[in-house]
Amino acid sequence: MDIPFVKMQGAGNDFIVLNNIDLKLETDELSALAKGACRRRFSVGADAVMAVDVPQEGGDFRMRFYNADGTEAEMCGNGARCLARYAYEKKLASEKMVIETIAGLVPAWKLSQNIYKVQLNDVTKFEVKEFEKNTVYYVELGNPAIPHIVIAYAGLAKKDLSDLRLLAQKLRYWSELPKGANVNFYDVAGNSVVVRTYERGVEDFTLACGTGSASVAYVLNRTQQVEENPVALSVLGGKLEVNVQQEKLFLTGDATWIAEGLLSGEALLAQI
């Protein structure tokens, strides 16, 4: 069966987006589809597969999110913006909508053709920890939680990511964190905040992470490392803006419609 899809990206996070209201794929089928379709060069390639699904808790639709390794994630900030645009363009929602996620309800707004804003899941935990003599911040969004580690790193913009990978992997699998965590490095340089995120599920650095960037903005605001609000963040895939209102976080950025097509069965075959 050929599967209709849209390829989208937000700040360099790229996604294969499906309408599961029509497809009615089961969880194991969506997981397998993500593992097959997200392979770069061998298939469409993406950071993750997202699906619009039937709402269950009063939202306009439900977000299903599967990482490239097939694991289901609670939510994705950049993905939520793209899914909001998908729902609007496909006439599944109006310019203001509510997305159901595993981590809770996420309101979203269309600001222009390709700029969307989402209210991320509230900050539910903030802790200051120490890891190998480094101060790190632990932030959880939503319930069940989206876990993030936030750590300062001087000269980040010029740093080769390969030099950060070992530290990122240690933090991602830190024994103090049963679920693991996404790892966000940041550097405040004047009016610019540089962010680099190592994402669990992808198991590598990505061009952007919306909830990770928002966690950085929250830490900077709470610890008074920046005065600006909204906080402008520079990620590998572009620019993001986060407005911090105590534990409420509003993420604004692009939601780009790249292409529409059909996934063939061959696109989902496991790599030989």
Short mmCIF file of C-alpha atoms in Angstrom, two decimals:
data_model
loop_
_atom_site.label_atom_id
_atom_site.label_comp_id
_atom_site.label_asym_id
_atom_site.label_seq_id
_atom_site.Cartn_x
_atom_site.Cartn_y
_atom_site.Cartn_z
CA MET A 1 0.00 0.00 0.00
CA ASP A 2 1.34 3.41 -0.96
CA ILE A 3 1.17 5.86 1.96
CA PRO A 4 0.54 9.59 1.35
CA PHE A 5 2.98 11.83 3.20
CA VAL A 6 4.22 15.40 3.45
CA LYS A 7 7.88 16.22 4.09
CA MET A 8 8.24 19.21 6.43
CA GLN A 9 10.94 20.93 8.45
CA GLY A 10 11.16 23.36 11.33
CA ALA A 11 14.52 24.99 12.12
CA GLY A 12 16.22 22.09 10.35
CA ASN A 13 14.34 19.33 12.20
CA ASP A 14 12.79 17.37 9.32
CA PHE A 15 9.73 15.16 9.49
CA ILE A 16 7.62 12.76 7.47
CA VAL A 17 4.01 13.70 8.26
CA LEU A 18 1.02 11.35 7.86
CA ASN A 19 -2.73 11.48 8.37
CA ASN A 20 -3.44 8.50 10.60
CA ILE A 21 -7.08 9.48 10.94
CA ASP A 22 -7.36 8.05 7.43
CA LEU A 23 -4.56 5.46 7.51
CA LYS A 24 -5.51 3.92 10.87
CA LEU A 25 -2.04 2.42 11.41
CA GLU A 26 -1.37 0.69 14.74
CA THR A 27 1.45 1.69 17.09
CA ASP A 28 3.77 -1.11 15.95
CA GLU A 29 3.10 -0.22 12.31
CA LEU A 30 3.94 3.45 12.88
CA SER A 31 7.10 2.45 14.73
CA ALA A 32 8.22 0.15 11.91
CA LEU A 33 7.35 2.80 9.34
CA ALA A 34 9.54 5.33 11.14
CA LYS A 35 12.51 2.96 11.23
CA GLY A 36 12.18 2.31 7.50
CA ALA A 37 11.21 5.72 6.13
CA CYS A 38 13.60 7.83 8.24
CA ARG A 39 16.73 6.17 6.79
CA ARG A 40 18.60 8.81 4.83
CA ARG A 41 19.74 7.84 1.30
CA PHE A 42 17.84 4.54 1.54
CA SER A 43 14.38 6.11 1.92
CA VAL A 44 12.82 9.57 2.28
CA GLY A 45 14.98 10.29 5.30
CA ALA A 46 13.96 12.36 8.34
CA ASP A 47 14.54 12.89 12.03
CA ALA A 48 11.13 11.41 12.80
CA VAL A 49 7.67 10.41 11.58
CA MET A 50 4.67 12.37 12.85
CA ALA A 51 1.03 11.49 12.44
CA VAL A 52 -2.22 13.37 12.96
CA ASP A 53 -4.61 11.04 14.79
CA VAL A 54 -8.11 11.03 16.26
CA PRO A 55 -8.35 13.28 19.37
CA GLN A 56 -9.13 11.68 22.73
CA GLU A 57 -8.97 14.55 25.23
CA GLY A 58 -10.80 17.47 23.63
CA GLY A 59 -8.06 18.69 21.29
CA ASP A 60 -8.45 19.31 17.57
CA PHE A 61 -6.27 16.29 16.83
CA ARG A 62 -3.71 14.01 18.46
CA MET A 63 0.03 14.06 17.76
CA ARG A 64 1.83 10.74 17.29
CA PHE A 65 5.61 11.12 17.16
CA TYR A 66 8.11 8.37 16.33
CA ASN A 67 11.87 8.87 16.35
CA ALA A 68 14.07 7.44 13.61
CA ASP A 69 14.81 4.43 15.85
CA GLY A 70 11.09 3.65 16.11
CA THR A 71 10.61 4.81 19.70
CA GLU A 72 7.55 6.93 20.46
CA ALA A 73 8.29 10.32 22.06
CA GLU A 74 6.10 12.42 24.33
CA MET A 75 6.24 15.56 22.17
CA CYS A 76 8.45 17.63 19.88
CA GLY A 77 8.33 21.43 19.78
CA ASN A 78 9.55 21.90 16.21
CA GLY A 79 7.37 18.99 15.19
CA ALA A 80 4.31 20.52 16.85
CA ARG A 81 4.70 23.67 14.75
CA CYS A 82 4.94 21.61 11.57
CA LEU A 83 2.00 19.43 12.56
CA ALA A 84 -0.04 22.55 13.29
CA ARG A 85 0.63 23.83 9.76
CA TYR A 86 -0.16 20.40 8.30
CA ALA A 87 -3.50 20.34 10.13
CA TYR A 88 -4.32 23.88 9.00
CA GLU A 89 -3.38 23.25 5.35
CA LYS A 90 -5.34 19.97 5.31
CA LYS A 91 -8.36 21.74 6.85
CA LEU A 92 -8.24 19.64 10.02
CA ALA A 93 -7.98 22.74 12.25
CA SER A 94 -8.35 26.53 12.18
CA GLU A 95 -5.63 29.18 12.69
CA LYS A 96 -5.84 28.56 16.45
CA MET A 97 -5.86 24.94 17.54
CA VAL A 98 -5.08 22.55 20.39
CA ILE A 99 -2.81 19.55 19.85
CA GLU A 100 -3.07 16.50 22.09
CA THR A 101 0.33 15.03 23.00
CA ILE A 102 1.44 12.32 25.39
CA ALA A 103 2.88 15.09 27.59
CA GLY A 104 -0.36 17.12 27.60
CA LEU A 105 -2.32 19.65 25.55
CA VAL A 106 -0.36 22.04 23.32
CA PRO A 107 -2.13 25.17 21.96
CA ALA A 108 -0.84 26.39 18.58
CA TRP A 109 -1.32 29.50 16.44
CA LYS A 110 -0.73 30.30 12.77
CA LEU A 111 1.11 33.65 12.63
CA SER A 112 1.84 33.72 8.88
CA GLN A 113 2.09 31.25 6.02
CA ASN A 114 5.10 29.44 7.44
CA ILE A 115 5.54 30.88 10.95
CA TYR A 116 3.71 29.14 13.79
CA LYS A 117 3.74 29.47 17.58
CA VAL A 118 3.08 26.70 20.09
CA GLN A 119 2.65 26.77 23.84
CA LEU A 120 4.84 23.94 25.01
CA ASN A 121 4.04 21.69 27.94
CA ASP A 122 4.68 23.54 31.20
CA VAL A 123 7.95 23.14 33.10
CA THR A 124 7.22 20.53 35.77
CA LYS A 125 10.68 20.09 37.29
CA PHE A 126 13.85 22.18 37.60
CA GLU A 127 16.96 20.94 39.39
CA VAL A 128 20.59 22.04 39.61
CA LYS A 129 22.98 19.08 39.53
CA GLU A 130 26.70 18.39 39.23
CA PHE A 131 28.22 16.11 36.61
CA GLU A 132 31.99 15.56 36.47
CA LYS A 133 32.54 18.91 38.25
CA ASN A 134 30.24 20.72 35.79
CA THR A 135 27.04 22.51 36.85
CA VAL A 136 24.14 21.13 34.84
CA TYR A 137 20.46 21.99 34.92
CA TYR A 138 17.76 19.35 34.66
CA VAL A 139 14.42 20.46 33.22
CA GLU A 140 11.26 18.44 32.64
CA LEU A 141 8.36 19.59 30.46
CA GLY A 142 4.89 18.10 30.73
CA ASN A 143 3.59 14.95 32.37
CA PRO A 144 4.78 12.33 31.53
CA ALA A 145 7.94 14.36 31.35
CA ILE A 146 10.12 15.37 28.42
CA PRO A 147 13.58 15.31 30.07
CA HIS A 148 16.33 17.80 29.22
CA ILE A 149 19.84 18.45 30.48
CA VAL A 150 21.11 22.03 29.97
CA ILE A 151 24.84 22.75 30.25
CA ALA A 152 26.96 25.80 29.44
CA TYR A 153 29.85 25.43 26.98
CA ALA A 154 32.10 28.37 26.09
CA GLY A 155 32.89 28.95 22.41
CA LEU A 156 30.10 26.61 21.34
CA ALA A 157 29.47 28.22 17.93
CA LYS A 158 32.97 27.31 16.75
CA LYS A 159 33.10 23.90 18.39
CA ASP A 160 33.16 20.74 16.26
CA LEU A 161 30.25 18.57 17.35
CA SER A 162 32.44 15.48 17.28
CA ASP A 163 34.34 16.98 20.22
CA LEU A 164 31.09 17.20 22.21
CA ARG A 165 29.70 13.79 21.35
CA LEU A 166 31.32 11.78 24.16
CA LEU A 167 30.16 14.22 26.85
CA ALA A 168 26.70 14.35 25.27
CA GLN A 169 26.40 10.56 25.31
CA LYS A 170 27.53 10.37 28.94
CA LEU A 171 24.86 12.88 29.96
CA ARG A 172 22.20 11.32 27.75
CA TYR A 173 22.65 7.96 29.55
CA TRP A 174 23.45 9.39 33.00
CA SER A 175 22.48 6.80 35.62
CA GLU A 176 20.72 9.45 37.73
CA LEU A 177 18.11 9.83 34.97
CA PRO A 178 16.09 6.62 34.47
CA LYS A 179 14.53 7.85 31.20
CA GLY A 180 17.75 9.37 29.94
CA ALA A 181 17.60 12.93 28.61
CA ASN A 182 18.10 15.18 25.64
CA VAL A 183 21.34 17.13 26.13
CA ASN A 184 21.45 20.85 25.35
CA PHE A 185 24.72 22.79 25.26
CA TYR A 186 24.47 26.58 25.27
CA ASP A 187 26.67 29.66 25.12
CA VAL A 188 25.55 33.25 25.73
CA ALA A 189 27.55 35.58 23.48
CA GLY A 190 26.23 39.14 23.64
CA ASN A 191 22.63 39.16 22.43
CA SER A 192 22.99 35.72 20.86
CA VAL A 193 22.32 32.41 22.57
CA VAL A 194 23.87 29.47 20.72
CA VAL A 195 22.30 26.05 21.32
CA ARG A 196 23.36 22.56 20.23
CA THR A 197 21.20 19.56 21.13
CA TYR A 198 21.95 15.84 21.27
CA GLU A 199 18.56 14.09 21.00
CA ARG A 200 17.66 10.75 22.49
CA GLY A 201 15.89 8.57 19.94
CA VAL A 202 17.90 10.13 17.13
CA GLU A 203 21.05 9.42 19.21
CA ASP A 204 23.00 12.24 17.66
CA PHE A 205 23.10 16.00 17.35
CA THR A 206 20.24 17.44 15.31
CA LEU A 207 19.91 20.80 13.60
CA ALA A 208 17.41 21.90 16.25
CA CYS A 209 15.26 20.77 19.15
CA GLY A 210 12.29 22.93 20.09
CA THR A 211 11.72 21.66 23.62
CA GLY A 212 15.48 21.67 24.16
CA SER A 213 15.83 25.28 23.04
CA ALA A 214 12.88 26.20 25.26
CA SER A 215 14.54 24.46 28.21
CA VAL A 216 17.67 26.53 27.61
CA ALA A 217 15.60 29.73 27.48
CA TYR A 218 13.87 28.75 30.74
CA VAL A 219 17.20 28.15 32.50
CA LEU A 220 18.64 31.45 31.25
CA ASN A 221 15.54 33.34 32.35
CA ARG A 222 15.28 31.66 35.75
CA THR A 223 18.99 32.06 36.56
CA GLN A 224 18.99 35.64 35.19
CA GLN A 225 21.70 34.97 32.63
CA VAL A 226 19.76 37.00 30.05
CA GLU A 227 17.48 40.03 30.37
CA GLU A 228 15.73 39.69 27.01
CA ASN A 229 12.34 38.01 26.81
CA PRO A 230 11.48 36.55 24.34
CA VAL A 231 14.85 34.82 24.16
CA ALA A 232 16.35 34.53 20.66
CA LEU A 233 18.24 31.30 20.09
CA SER A 234 20.59 30.31 17.29
CA VAL A 235 20.51 26.63 16.37
CA LEU A 236 22.24 24.83 13.53
CA GLY A 237 19.02 24.90 11.50
CA GLY A 238 18.22 28.59 11.95
CA LYS A 239 16.57 30.79 14.56
CA LEU A 240 13.99 30.12 17.26
CA GLU A 241 12.27 32.42 19.74
CA VAL A 242 11.02 31.44 23.18
CA ASN A 243 8.84 33.59 25.40
CA VAL A 244 9.18 32.55 29.04
CA GLN A 245 6.21 33.29 31.30
CA GLN A 246 7.19 31.62 34.57
CA GLU A 247 6.65 27.90 33.87
CA LYS A 248 4.86 28.55 30.58
CA LEU A 249 6.95 28.48 27.40
CA PHE A 250 5.91 29.77 23.97
CA LEU A 251 8.00 28.62 20.99
CA THR A 252 7.90 30.50 17.67
CA GLY A 253 9.61 29.47 14.45
CA ASP A 254 9.26 28.27 10.89
CA ALA A 255 7.14 25.36 9.67
CA THR A 256 8.19 24.70 6.09
CA TRP A 257 6.22 22.60 3.60
CA ILE A 258 8.82 20.83 1.45
CA ALA A 259 7.05 18.20 -0.65
CA GLU A 260 4.12 15.79 -0.89
CA GLY A 261 4.33 12.26 -2.18
CA LEU A 262 3.61 8.56 -1.72
CA LEU A 263 5.72 6.18 0.34
CA SER A 264 6.04 2.89 -1.52
CA GLY A 265 6.58 -0.45 0.15
CA GLU A 266 10.17 -0.43 -1.07
CA ALA A 267 10.82 2.78 0.87
CA LEU A 268 10.02 0.95 4.10
CA LEU A 269 12.15 -2.15 3.57
CA ALA A 270 14.87 -2.74 6.12
CA GLN A 271 18.40 -1.91 5.04
CA ILE A 272 20.30 -4.97 3.78
#
